[in-house]
Tab-separated table of N, CA, C and O and ligand atoms in Angstrom:
chain	number	residue	atom	x	y	z
A	1	UNK	N	91.587	75.013	92.603
A	1	UNK	CA	91.263	75.237	93.943
A	1	UNK	C	91.261	74.363	95.095
A	1	UNK	O	90.458	73.465	94.693
A	2	UNK	N	91.870	74.508	96.094
A	2	UNK	CA	91.991	73.497	97.013
A	2	UNK	C	90.649	73.587	97.612
A	2	UNK	O	89.930	74.412	97.397
A	3	UNK	N	90.375	72.973	98.243
A	3	UNK	CA	88.986	72.838	99.465
A	3	UNK	C	89.321	74.615	100.330
A	3	UNK	O	89.891	74.485	101.029
A	4	UNK	N	88.297	74.414	100.557
A	4	UNK	CA	87.577	75.903	101.636
A	4	UNK	C	88.460	75.741	102.946
A	4	UNK	O	87.927	74.997	103.421
A	5	UNK	N	89.031	76.863	103.370
A	5	UNK	CA	88.998	76.834	104.726
A	5	UNK	C	88.266	77.865	105.632
A	5	UNK	O	87.996	78.632	105.571
A	6	UNK	N	88.294	76.977	106.669
A	6	UNK	CA	87.199	77.773	107.449
A	6	UNK	C	87.564	77.391	109.331
A	6	UNK	O	87.637	76.417	109.652
A	7	UNK	N	87.863	78.318	109.384
A	7	UNK	CA	88.992	78.569	110.820
A	7	UNK	C	87.979	79.402	111.529
A	7	UNK	O	87.723	80.863	110.777
A	8	UNK	N	87.822	79.230	112.891
A	8	UNK	CA	87.324	80.424	114.218
A	8	UNK	C	88.597	81.691	113.811
A	8	UNK	O	89.330	81.830	113.874
A	9	UNK	N	88.154	82.678	114.835
A	9	UNK	CA	88.709	83.590	114.387
A	9	UNK	C	89.997	83.186	115.423
A	9	UNK	O	90.886	84.290	115.359
A	10	UNK	N	89.769	82.627	116.553
A	10	UNK	CA	90.885	82.404	117.976
A	10	UNK	C	91.804	82.038	117.034
A	10	UNK	O	92.818	81.884	117.054
A	11	UNK	N	91.646	80.401	116.051
A	11	UNK	CA	91.923	79.941	115.949
A	11	UNK	C	93.079	80.747	114.630
A	11	UNK	O	94.378	80.827	114.409
A	12	UNK	N	92.617	82.246	113.883
A	12	UNK	CA	93.642	82.821	113.116
A	12	UNK	C	94.424	83.821	113.730
A	12	UNK	O	95.375	83.747	113.441
A	13	UNK	N	93.788	83.908	114.830
A	13	UNK	CA	95.150	84.862	115.625
A	13	UNK	C	95.833	83.803	116.169
A	13	UNK	O	96.747	84.811	116.730
A	14	UNK	N	95.982	82.559	116.165
A	14	UNK	CA	97.038	81.961	116.655
A	14	UNK	C	98.164	81.703	115.538
A	14	UNK	O	99.190	81.984	115.381
A	15	UNK	N	97.579	81.369	114.544
A	15	UNK	CA	98.361	81.210	113.109
A	15	UNK	C	99.077	82.203	112.472
A	15	UNK	O	99.828	82.198	111.899
A	16	UNK	N	98.339	83.722	112.309
A	16	UNK	CA	98.557	85.302	112.343
A	16	UNK	C	99.729	85.596	112.981
A	16	UNK	O	99.277	85.776	114.636
A	17	UNK	N	100.283	86.817	112.189
A	17	UNK	CA	100.930	87.564	113.302
A	17	UNK	C	100.107	88.960	113.567
A	17	UNK	O	98.976	88.985	113.022
A	18	UNK	N	100.009	89.653	114.431
A	18	UNK	CA	99.229	90.922	114.799
A	18	UNK	C	98.836	91.741	113.543
A	18	UNK	O	97.357	91.690	113.320
A	19	UNK	N	100.056	91.971	112.917
A	19	UNK	CA	99.729	92.903	111.581
A	19	UNK	C	98.780	92.420	110.444
A	19	UNK	O	98.085	92.771	110.046
A	20	UNK	N	99.600	90.666	110.424
A	20	UNK	CA	98.455	89.564	109.480
A	20	UNK	C	97.245	90.099	109.795
A	20	UNK	O	96.512	89.807	108.541
A	21	UNK	N	97.022	89.308	111.412
A	21	UNK	CA	95.334	89.309	111.565
A	21	UNK	C	94.373	90.618	111.516
A	21	UNK	O	93.528	90.249	110.507
A	22	UNK	N	95.281	91.510	111.621
A	22	UNK	CA	94.709	92.999	111.337
A	22	UNK	C	93.909	93.282	109.679
A	22	UNK	O	92.990	93.647	109.718
A	23	UNK	N	95.165	92.903	109.065
A	23	UNK	CA	94.958	93.522	107.575
A	23	UNK	C	93.947	91.892	107.337
A	23	UNK	O	92.843	92.359	106.591
A	24	UNK	N	94.371	90.665	107.361
A	24	UNK	CA	93.646	89.839	106.415
A	24	UNK	C	92.316	89.712	107.441
A	24	UNK	O	91.054	88.927	106.497
A	25	UNK	N	91.990	89.297	108.581
A	25	UNK	CA	90.695	88.897	109.431
A	25	UNK	C	89.506	90.348	109.713
A	25	UNK	O	88.663	90.239	109.973
A	26	UNK	N	90.485	91.225	109.838
A	26	UNK	CA	89.915	92.703	110.379
A	26	UNK	C	89.659	93.826	108.779
A	26	UNK	O	89.396	94.853	109.235
A	27	UNK	N	90.177	93.454	107.750
A	27	UNK	CA	90.173	93.647	106.467
A	27	UNK	C	90.844	95.260	106.539
A	27	UNK	O	90.663	96.468	106.485
A	28	UNK	N	92.121	95.676	107.199
A	28	UNK	CA	92.901	96.481	107.818
A	28	UNK	C	93.636	96.328	106.475
A	28	UNK	O	93.442	95.683	105.424
A	29	UNK	N	94.567	98.040	106.555
A	29	UNK	CA	95.016	98.489	105.084
A	29	UNK	C	96.771	98.778	105.931
A	29	UNK	O	96.526	99.533	106.769
A	30	UNK	N	97.757	98.366	104.902
A	30	UNK	CA	99.017	98.376	106.106
A	30	UNK	C	99.543	100.395	105.356
A	30	UNK	O	98.691	100.295	104.172
A	31	UNK	N	99.734	100.498	106.246
A	31	UNK	CA	100.553	102.138	105.610
A	31	UNK	C	100.871	102.378	104.076
A	31	UNK	O	101.862	101.318	103.567
A	32	UNK	N	100.780	103.278	103.345
A	32	UNK	CA	101.646	102.951	102.217
A	32	UNK	C	102.799	103.008	102.290
A	32	UNK	O	103.686	103.686	102.730
A	33	UNK	N	103.332	102.543	101.110
A	33	UNK	CA	104.998	102.405	100.886
A	33	UNK	C	105.925	101.871	101.915
A	33	UNK	O	106.792	102.078	102.357
A	34	UNK	N	105.388	100.872	102.971
A	34	UNK	CA	105.695	100.343	103.783
A	34	UNK	C	105.848	98.641	103.817
A	34	UNK	O	106.623	98.149	104.493
A	35	UNK	N	104.922	98.579	102.876
A	35	UNK	CA	105.085	96.975	103.157
A	35	UNK	C	106.332	96.258	102.388
A	35	UNK	O	107.128	97.108	101.344
A	36	UNK	N	106.709	95.353	102.275
A	36	UNK	CA	107.719	94.602	102.091
A	36	UNK	C	107.524	94.267	100.562
A	36	UNK	O	108.592	93.971	99.749
A	37	UNK	N	106.777	94.330	100.103
A	37	UNK	CA	106.569	93.864	98.562
A	37	UNK	C	106.101	95.087	97.750
A	37	UNK	O	106.261	95.026	96.566
A	38	UNK	N	106.196	96.217	98.240
A	38	UNK	CA	105.901	97.265	97.460
A	38	UNK	C	106.925	97.802	96.130
A	38	UNK	O	106.297	98.014	95.215
A	39	UNK	N	107.554	97.655	96.797
A	39	UNK	CA	109.229	97.886	95.580
A	39	UNK	C	110.087	96.687	95.409
A	39	UNK	O	111.284	96.386	95.594
A	40	UNK	N	109.227	95.810	95.433
A	40	UNK	CA	109.586	94.441	95.132
A	40	UNK	C	109.862	93.384	93.846
A	40	UNK	O	108.453	92.933	93.379
A	41	UNK	N	110.923	93.152	93.140
A	41	UNK	CA	110.112	92.319	91.456
A	41	UNK	C	111.187	91.451	91.026
A	41	UNK	O	111.538	91.073	90.229
A	42	UNK	N	111.176	90.509	92.218
A	42	UNK	CA	111.684	88.839	92.490
A	42	UNK	C	110.965	88.107	91.107
A	42	UNK	O	109.841	88.383	91.608
A	43	UNK	N	111.191	87.373	90.536
A	43	UNK	CA	110.627	86.055	89.731
A	43	UNK	C	110.000	85.308	90.857
A	43	UNK	O	111.190	84.429	91.474
A	44	UNK	N	108.800	85.395	90.533
A	44	UNK	CA	108.099	84.237	91.936
A	44	UNK	C	106.422	84.315	91.875
A	44	UNK	O	106.276	84.818	91.348
A	45	UNK	N	106.348	83.162	93.020
A	45	UNK	CA	104.816	83.422	93.112
A	45	UNK	C	104.371	83.532	94.577
A	45	UNK	O	105.238	83.645	95.488
A	46	UNK	N	103.565	84.693	94.527
A	46	UNK	CA	102.774	85.115	95.779
A	46	UNK	C	101.334	84.064	96.196
A	46	UNK	O	100.732	83.939	95.687
A	47	UNK	N	101.969	83.891	97.456
A	47	UNK	CA	100.740	83.193	98.202
A	47	UNK	C	99.492	83.773	99.059
A	47	UNK	O	100.586	84.921	99.801
A	48	UNK	N	98.543	83.551	99.611
A	48	UNK	CA	97.883	83.881	100.924
A	48	UNK	C	98.679	83.701	101.603
A	48	UNK	O	98.869	82.579	101.841
A	49	UNK	N	98.917	84.996	102.540
A	49	UNK	CA	99.738	84.530	103.714
A	49	UNK	C	98.615	83.829	105.158
A	49	UNK	O	99.694	83.387	106.068
A	50	UNK	N	97.239	83.790	104.417
A	50	UNK	CA	96.420	83.291	105.823
A	50	UNK	C	96.277	81.516	105.629
A	50	UNK	O	96.901	80.682	106.396
A	51	UNK	N	96.301	81.081	104.304
A	51	UNK	CA	96.248	79.694	103.685
A	51	UNK	C	97.009	79.140	102.984
A	51	UNK	O	96.947	77.907	102.370
A	52	UNK	N	98.077	80.515	102.221
A	52	UNK	CA	99.199	79.404	101.328
A	52	UNK	C	98.286	79.313	99.970
A	52	UNK	O	99.298	78.717	98.563
A	53	UNK	N	97.232	79.455	99.707
A	53	UNK	CA	96.791	79.412	97.955
A	53	UNK	C	97.404	80.243	97.290
A	53	UNK	O	97.455	81.833	97.542
A	54	UNK	N	98.076	80.258	96.267
A	54	UNK	CA	98.207	80.863	95.058
A	54	UNK	C	97.662	81.995	94.468
A	54	UNK	O	96.371	81.825	93.997
A	55	UNK	N	98.074	82.688	94.843
A	55	UNK	CA	97.342	83.873	93.996
A	55	UNK	C	97.751	84.921	92.954
A	55	UNK	O	97.289	85.416	92.233
A	56	UNK	N	99.043	85.410	92.988
A	56	UNK	CA	99.596	86.508	91.597
A	56	UNK	C	100.589	85.479	91.322
A	56	UNK	O	101.407	84.862	92.036
A	57	UNK	N	101.119	86.106	90.156
A	57	UNK	CA	102.902	85.640	89.806
A	57	UNK	C	103.414	87.257	89.548
A	57	UNK	O	103.090	88.192	89.061
A	58	UNK	N	104.635	86.529	89.520
A	58	UNK	CA	105.606	88.127	89.316
A	58	UNK	C	105.266	88.670	87.964
A	58	UNK	O	105.468	89.998	87.961
A	59	UNK	N	105.365	88.082	87.371
A	59	UNK	CA	104.889	88.547	85.747
A	59	UNK	C	104.037	89.654	85.557
A	59	UNK	O	103.805	89.979	84.568
A	60	UNK	N	103.015	89.546	86.332
A	60	UNK	CA	102.086	90.626	86.045
A	60	UNK	C	102.040	91.623	87.056
A	60	UNK	O	101.110	92.172	87.367
A	61	UNK	N	103.436	91.658	88.189
A	61	UNK	CA	103.599	92.727	89.107
A	61	UNK	C	103.585	93.905	88.091
A	61	UNK	O	104.546	93.517	87.593
A	62	UNK	N	103.534	94.839	88.774
A	62	UNK	CA	103.875	96.328	87.807
A	62	UNK	C	104.604	97.264	89.324
A	62	UNK	O	103.503	97.473	90.350
A	63	UNK	N	104.887	98.175	88.909
A	63	UNK	CA	104.981	99.193	89.922
A	63	UNK	C	103.872	100.286	89.818
A	63	UNK	O	104.094	101.268	88.683
A	64	UNK	N	103.029	100.687	90.555
A	64	UNK	CA	101.999	101.471	90.237
A	64	UNK	C	102.255	103.170	90.798
A	64	UNK	O	101.921	104.070	90.280
A	65	UNK	N	103.422	102.801	91.799
A	65	UNK	CA	103.352	104.342	92.530
A	65	UNK	C	102.589	104.446	93.362
A	65	UNK	O	102.145	105.371	94.186
A	66	UNK	N	101.347	103.588	93.521
A	66	UNK	CA	99.823	103.601	95.040
A	66	UNK	C	100.371	103.625	96.281
A	66	UNK	O	99.987	103.954	96.930
A	67	UNK	N	101.554	103.125	96.417
A	67	UNK	CA	102.567	102.344	97.705
A	67	UNK	C	101.917	101.328	98.054
A	67	UNK	O	102.652	100.778	99.367
A	68	UNK	N	101.136	100.584	97.359
A	68	UNK	CA	100.978	98.963	97.667
A	68	UNK	C	101.229	98.302	96.098
A	68	UNK	O	101.579	98.443	95.749
A	69	UNK	N	101.953	96.864	96.506
A	69	UNK	CA	101.901	96.009	95.509
A	69	UNK	C	100.807	96.097	94.617
A	69	UNK	O	99.558	96.177	95.078
A	70	UNK	N	101.188	95.757	93.470
A	70	UNK	CA	100.027	96.211	92.430
A	70	UNK	C	100.448	95.113	91.411
A	70	UNK	O	101.260	94.559	90.676
A	71	UNK	N	99.119	94.640	91.134
A	71	UNK	CA	99.209	93.315	89.796
A	71	UNK	C	98.267	93.644	88.896
A	71	UNK	O	97.029	94.039	89.344
A	72	UNK	N	98.296	93.358	87.464
A	72	UNK	CA	97.103	93.534	86.938
A	72	UNK	C	95.854	92.238	87.015
A	72	UNK	O	95.266	92.066	86.043
A	73	UNK	N	96.622	91.106	87.181
A	73	UNK	CA	95.908	90.376	87.090
A	73	UNK	C	95.788	88.522	88.351
A	73	UNK	O	96.954	89.071	88.634
A	74	UNK	N	95.305	88.338	88.656
A	74	UNK	CA	95.314	87.384	90.073
A	74	UNK	C	95.853	86.082	88.815
A	74	UNK	O	95.926	85.742	87.480
A	75	UNK	N	96.706	85.137	89.653
A	75	UNK	CA	97.182	83.617	88.754
A	75	UNK	C	96.215	82.871	88.390
A	75	UNK	O	96.349	82.532	87.087
A	76	UNK	N	94.613	82.864	88.731
A	76	UNK	CA	93.335	81.962	88.185
A	76	UNK	C	92.638	83.212	88.603
A	76	UNK	O	92.525	83.693	89.562
A	77	UNK	N	91.700	83.205	87.552
A	77	UNK	CA	90.542	83.744	88.021
A	77	UNK	C	89.512	83.679	88.751
A	77	UNK	O	89.270	84.395	89.663
A	78	UNK	N	90.015	82.604	89.546
A	78	UNK	CA	88.540	82.139	90.472
A	78	UNK	C	89.790	81.936	92.165
A	78	UNK	O	89.356	81.489	93.165
A	79	UNK	N	91.130	82.268	91.586
A	79	UNK	CA	91.458	82.712	93.392
A	79	UNK	C	91.282	83.718	94.093
A	79	UNK	O	91.637	83.510	95.791
A	80	UNK	N	90.513	84.845	93.524
A	80	UNK	CA	90.217	85.413	94.830
A	80	UNK	C	88.851	86.128	93.967
A	80	UNK	O	88.209	85.414	93.046
A	81	UNK	N	88.115	86.503	95.280
A	81	UNK	CA	86.890	86.656	94.675
A	81	UNK	C	86.543	88.406	95.020
A	81	UNK	O	87.162	89.172	96.061
A	82	UNK	N	85.340	88.926	94.913
A	82	UNK	CA	85.319	90.293	94.741
A	82	UNK	C	84.076	90.582	95.240
A	82	UNK	O	83.037	89.631	95.269
A	83	UNK	N	84.216	91.656	96.433
A	83	UNK	CA	82.867	92.313	97.363
A	83	UNK	C	82.811	94.061	96.837
A	83	UNK	O	83.595	94.061	97.032
A	84	UNK	N	81.827	93.977	96.993
A	84	UNK	CA	81.012	95.321	96.794
A	84	UNK	C	81.699	95.944	98.102
A	84	UNK	O	81.553	95.165	99.249
A	85	UNK	N	82.293	97.437	98.712
A	85	UNK	CA	82.875	97.888	99.337
A	85	UNK	C	82.508	99.005	99.559
A	85	UNK	O	83.249	99.691	99.061
A	86	UNK	N	81.688	99.858	100.378
A	86	UNK	CA	80.983	100.805	100.592
A	86	UNK	C	81.307	101.944	101.845
A	86	UNK	O	81.112	102.419	102.280
A	87	UNK	N	82.790	100.814	102.501
A	87	UNK	CA	83.751	101.772	103.868
A	87	UNK	C	84.184	102.780	103.395
A	87	UNK	O	85.020	103.214	102.166
A	88	UNK	N	84.973	103.651	104.128
A	88	UNK	CA	85.614	104.579	104.064
A	88	UNK	C	84.868	105.918	103.725
A	88	UNK	O	85.988	106.512	102.953
A	89	UNK	N	83.762	106.065	103.123
A	89	UNK	CA	83.252	106.813	102.183
A	89	UNK	C	83.393	106.627	101.018
A	89	UNK	O	83.254	107.194	100.245
A	90	UNK	N	84.258	105.593	100.639
A	90	UNK	CA	84.038	105.427	98.991
A	90	UNK	C	83.695	104.065	98.254
A	90	UNK	O	82.906	103.441	99.154
A	91	UNK	N	82.972	103.943	97.240
A	91	UNK	CA	82.950	102.865	96.508
A	91	UNK	C	83.934	102.140	96.094
A	91	UNK	O	84.874	102.430	94.682
A	92	UNK	N	84.099	101.240	96.026
A	92	UNK	CA	85.569	100.084	96.731
A	92	UNK	C	85.145	98.585	95.660
A	92	UNK	O	84.596	98.071	96.645
A	93	UNK	N	86.037	98.282	95.002
A	93	UNK	CA	85.494	96.277	95.022
A	93	UNK	C	87.216	95.668	95.981
A	93	UNK	O	87.865	95.955	95.548
A	94	UNK	N	86.297	95.074	96.978
A	94	UNK	CA	87.046	94.573	98.006
A	94	UNK	C	87.552	93.232	97.163
A	94	UNK	O	87.075	92.542	96.427
A	95	UNK	N	88.702	92.974	97.376
A	95	UNK	CA	89.386	91.363	96.916
A	95	UNK	C	89.849	90.481	97.681
A	95	UNK	O	90.814	90.951	99.180
A	96	UNK	N	88.970	89.064	97.645
A	96	UNK	CA	89.183	88.194	99.586
A	96	UNK	C	90.049	87.030	98.930
A	96	UNK	O	89.560	86.638	97.088
A	97	UNK	N	90.581	85.897	99.315
A	97	UNK	CA	91.240	84.625	98.824
A	97	UNK	C	89.906	84.061	98.881
A	97	UNK	O	89.062	83.764	100.161
A	98	UNK	N	89.683	83.007	97.895
A	98	UNK	CA	88.707	82.416	97.649
A	98	UNK	C	88.701	80.877	98.219
A	98	UNK	O	87.371	80.559	98.973
A	99	UNK	N	89.567	80.833	98.744
A	99	UNK	CA	89.958	79.787	99.862
A	99	UNK	C	89.711	79.756	101.099
A	99	UNK	O	89.004	79.030	102.060
A	100	UNK	N	90.004	80.873	101.486
A	100	UNK	CA	89.958	81.211	103.095
A	100	UNK	C	88.977	82.715	103.805
A	100	UNK	O	89.289	83.023	104.509
A	101	UNK	N	89.183	83.230	102.178
A	101	UNK	CA	87.962	84.628	102.640
A	101	UNK	C	88.858	85.620	103.284
A	101	UNK	O	88.019	86.807	103.725
A	102	UNK	N	89.898	85.640	103.831
A	102	UNK	CA	90.782	86.455	103.899
A	102	UNK	C	90.849	87.786	102.959
A	102	UNK	O	90.776	87.710	101.752
A	103	UNK	N	91.045	88.893	103.816
A	103	UNK	CA	90.933	90.305	102.962
A	103	UNK	C	91.863	89.760	102.231
A	103	UNK	O	93.639	90.673	103.195
A	104	UNK	N	92.193	90.600	101.179
A	104	UNK	CA	93.797	90.851	100.799
A	104	UNK	C	93.678	92.712	100.141
A	104	UNK	O	95.034	93.166	100.198
A	105	UNK	N	92.891	93.184	99.541
A	105	UNK	CA	93.131	94.658	99.270
A	105	UNK	C	91.638	94.842	98.281
A	105	UNK	O	90.681	94.322	98.650
A	106	UNK	N	92.290	95.735	97.086
A	106	UNK	CA	90.644	96.285	96.790
A	106	UNK	C	91.221	95.830	94.936
A	106	UNK	O	92.611	95.855	94.483
A	107	UNK	N	90.765	96.050	93.793
A	107	UNK	CA	90.889	96.045	92.765
A	107	UNK	C	90.355	97.514	92.454
A	107	UNK	O	88.782	97.894	92.574
A	108	UNK	N	90.899	98.001	90.996
A	108	UNK	CA	90.613	99.403	90.613
A	108	UNK	C	90.793	99.045	89.186
A	108	UNK	O	91.417	98.630	88.528
A	109	UNK	N	90.408	100.131	88.230
A	109	UNK	CA	90.209	100.117	87.065
A	109	UNK	C	90.872	101.318	86.287
A	109	UNK	O	90.585	101.549	85.286
A	110	UNK	N	91.954	101.177	86.744
A	110	UNK	CA	93.067	102.099	86.474
A	110	UNK	C	94.477	101.296	85.752
A	110	UNK	O	95.694	102.074	86.331
A	111	UNK	N	94.435	100.003	85.599
A	111	UNK	CA	95.860	99.881	85.712
A	111	UNK	C	96.444	99.054	84.363
A	111	UNK	O	95.681	99.843	83.188
A	112	UNK	N	97.582	98.506	83.766
A	112	UNK	CA	97.575	98.699	82.489
A	112	UNK	C	96.784	97.301	81.906
A	112	UNK	O	96.684	96.226	82.298
A	113	UNK	N	97.139	97.291	80.324
A	113	UNK	CA	96.978	96.132	80.050
A	113	UNK	C	98.149	94.972	80.142
A	113	UNK	O	99.020	95.394	80.547
A	114	UNK	N	97.009	93.761	80.348
A	114	UNK	CA	96.296	93.673	78.780
A	114	UNK	C	94.750	93.608	79.682
A	114	UNK	O	93.389	93.464	78.909
A	115	UNK	N	94.781	93.601	81.051
A	115	UNK	CA	93.556	93.748	81.813
A	115	UNK	C	92.821	95.178	81.867
A	115	UNK	O	91.624	95.181	82.275
A	116	UNK	N	93.396	96.285	81.997
A	116	UNK	CA	93.061	97.511	82.649
A	116	UNK	C	92.509	97.589	84.171
A	116	UNK	O	92.797	98.608	84.535
A	117	UNK	N	93.195	96.834	85.056
A	117	UNK	CA	93.043	96.280	86.765
A	117	UNK	C	94.277	96.561	87.013
A	117	UNK	O	95.212	96.275	86.894
A	118	UNK	N	94.062	97.149	88.144
A	118	UNK	CA	94.972	96.910	89.422
A	118	UNK	C	94.816	96.615	90.816
A	118	UNK	O	93.717	96.816	91.199
A	119	UNK	N	95.298	94.903	90.741
A	119	UNK	CA	94.902	94.728	92.488
A	119	UNK	C	95.752	95.450	93.193
A	119	UNK	O	97.267	95.370	92.856
A	120	UNK	N	95.129	95.856	94.158
A	120	UNK	CA	96.088	96.786	94.930
A	120	UNK	C	96.197	95.602	96.332
A	120	UNK	O	95.176	95.805	96.935
A	121	UNK	N	97.334	95.105	97.017
A	121	UNK	CA	97.357	94.196	97.653
A	121	UNK	C	98.078	94.505	98.846
A	121	UNK	O	99.380	95.212	98.380
A	122	UNK	N	97.649	94.312	99.798
A	122	UNK	CA	98.918	94.382	101.297
A	122	UNK	C	99.750	93.285	100.951
A	122	UNK	O	99.571	92.298	101.404
A	123	UNK	N	100.814	93.726	101.271
A	123	UNK	CA	101.827	93.170	101.241
A	123	UNK	C	101.763	91.789	102.343
A	123	UNK	O	102.157	91.241	102.284
A	124	UNK	N	101.452	92.143	103.432
A	124	UNK	CA	100.946	91.279	105.160
A	124	UNK	C	99.920	90.133	105.056
A	124	UNK	O	100.423	89.717	105.661
A	125	UNK	N	99.170	90.744	103.480
A	125	UNK	CA	98.387	89.714	102.972
A	125	UNK	C	99.112	88.770	102.129
A	125	UNK	O	98.480	87.409	101.854
A	126	UNK	N	100.513	89.112	101.788
A	126	UNK	CA	101.154	87.619	100.831
A	126	UNK	C	102.316	87.323	101.690
A	126	UNK	O	102.782	87.526	102.284
A	127	UNK	N	102.737	86.028	101.315
A	127	UNK	CA	104.131	85.693	101.122
A	127	UNK	C	104.588	84.804	99.794
A	127	UNK	O	104.156	84.438	99.131
A	128	UNK	N	105.689	85.564	99.529
A	128	UNK	CA	106.341	84.942	98.416
A	128	UNK	C	107.661	84.412	98.282
A	128	UNK	O	107.852	83.975	99.602
A	129	UNK	N	107.326	83.300	97.398
A	129	UNK	CA	107.943	81.876	96.680
A	129	UNK	C	108.875	82.421	95.978
A	129	UNK	O	108.041	82.548	94.334
A	130	UNK	N	110.359	82.232	95.887
A	130	UNK	CA	110.923	82.611	94.883
A	130	UNK	C	111.160	81.390	93.477
A	130	UNK	O	110.559	80.006	94.257
A	131	UNK	N	111.149	81.731	92.454
A	131	UNK	CA	111.451	80.394	91.610
A	131	UNK	C	112.107	79.741	91.405
A	131	UNK	O	111.463	78.394	91.723
A	132	UNK	N	113.419	79.932	91.713
A	132	UNK	CA	114.313	79.076	91.940
A	132	UNK	C	113.858	78.102	92.862
A	132	UNK	O	113.723	76.723	92.885
A	133	UNK	N	113.206	78.712	93.975
A	133	UNK	CA	113.083	77.200	95.135
A	133	UNK	C	112.194	76.938	94.829
A	133	UNK	O	111.540	75.724	95.096
A	134	UNK	N	111.063	77.211	94.040
A	134	UNK	CA	109.986	76.480	93.452
A	134	UNK	C	110.202	75.033	92.703
A	134	UNK	O	109.620	74.490	93.357
A	135	UNK	N	111.548	75.437	91.671
A	135	UNK	CA	111.757	74.303	91.331
A	135	UNK	C	112.235	73.089	92.024
A	135	UNK	O	112.405	72.217	91.756
A	136	UNK	N	113.440	73.682	92.930
A	136	UNK	CA	113.778	72.835	93.884
A	136	UNK	C	112.983	72.225	94.090
A	136	UNK	O	113.040	70.820	94.685
A	137	UNK	N	111.853	72.919	95.198
A	137	UNK	CA	110.628	71.600	96.033
A	137	UNK	C	110.063	71.131	94.720
A	137	UNK	O	109.420	70.191	95.351
A	138	UNK	N	110.209	71.426	94.145
A	138	UNK	CA	109.271	70.527	92.593
A	138	UNK	C	109.968	69.113	92.379
A	138	UNK	O	109.825	67.974	91.681
A	139	UNK	N	110.990	69.261	92.358
A	139	UNK	CA	112.412	68.121	92.240
A	139	UNK	C	112.456	67.294	93.210
A	139	UNK	O	112.205	67.208	94.338
B	201	LIG	FE1	93.791	82.563	102.023
């Protein structure tokens, strides 16, 4: 993991779109079935839209039907952090980026094998990098 990123909320507002800011920094949620990665299954890497840290790979993405992009595991166990969330009259586990602390979504225990977990992530919290682009930039 790269060094942690700490910015003021004013600095985040400048870097992010209003929708990204609302979700990543104010723990918002995009409406179900509206995010750009909900029905998107190209091979590649999903990074944190706030700081660029790699978070998820397309190999662990699956169609949950929940209305949000769903993954059964993060790219590395320490790429994300879990926090108890008792908001909205529910008991859930919030997921944040371990590098910049931005809100990504929640994790639930109704996912597929091998983990049985469903990382339910807002599209607006992710930026996608396709595999061919990654190979080009690596060479
Ligand atoms: Fe981040």
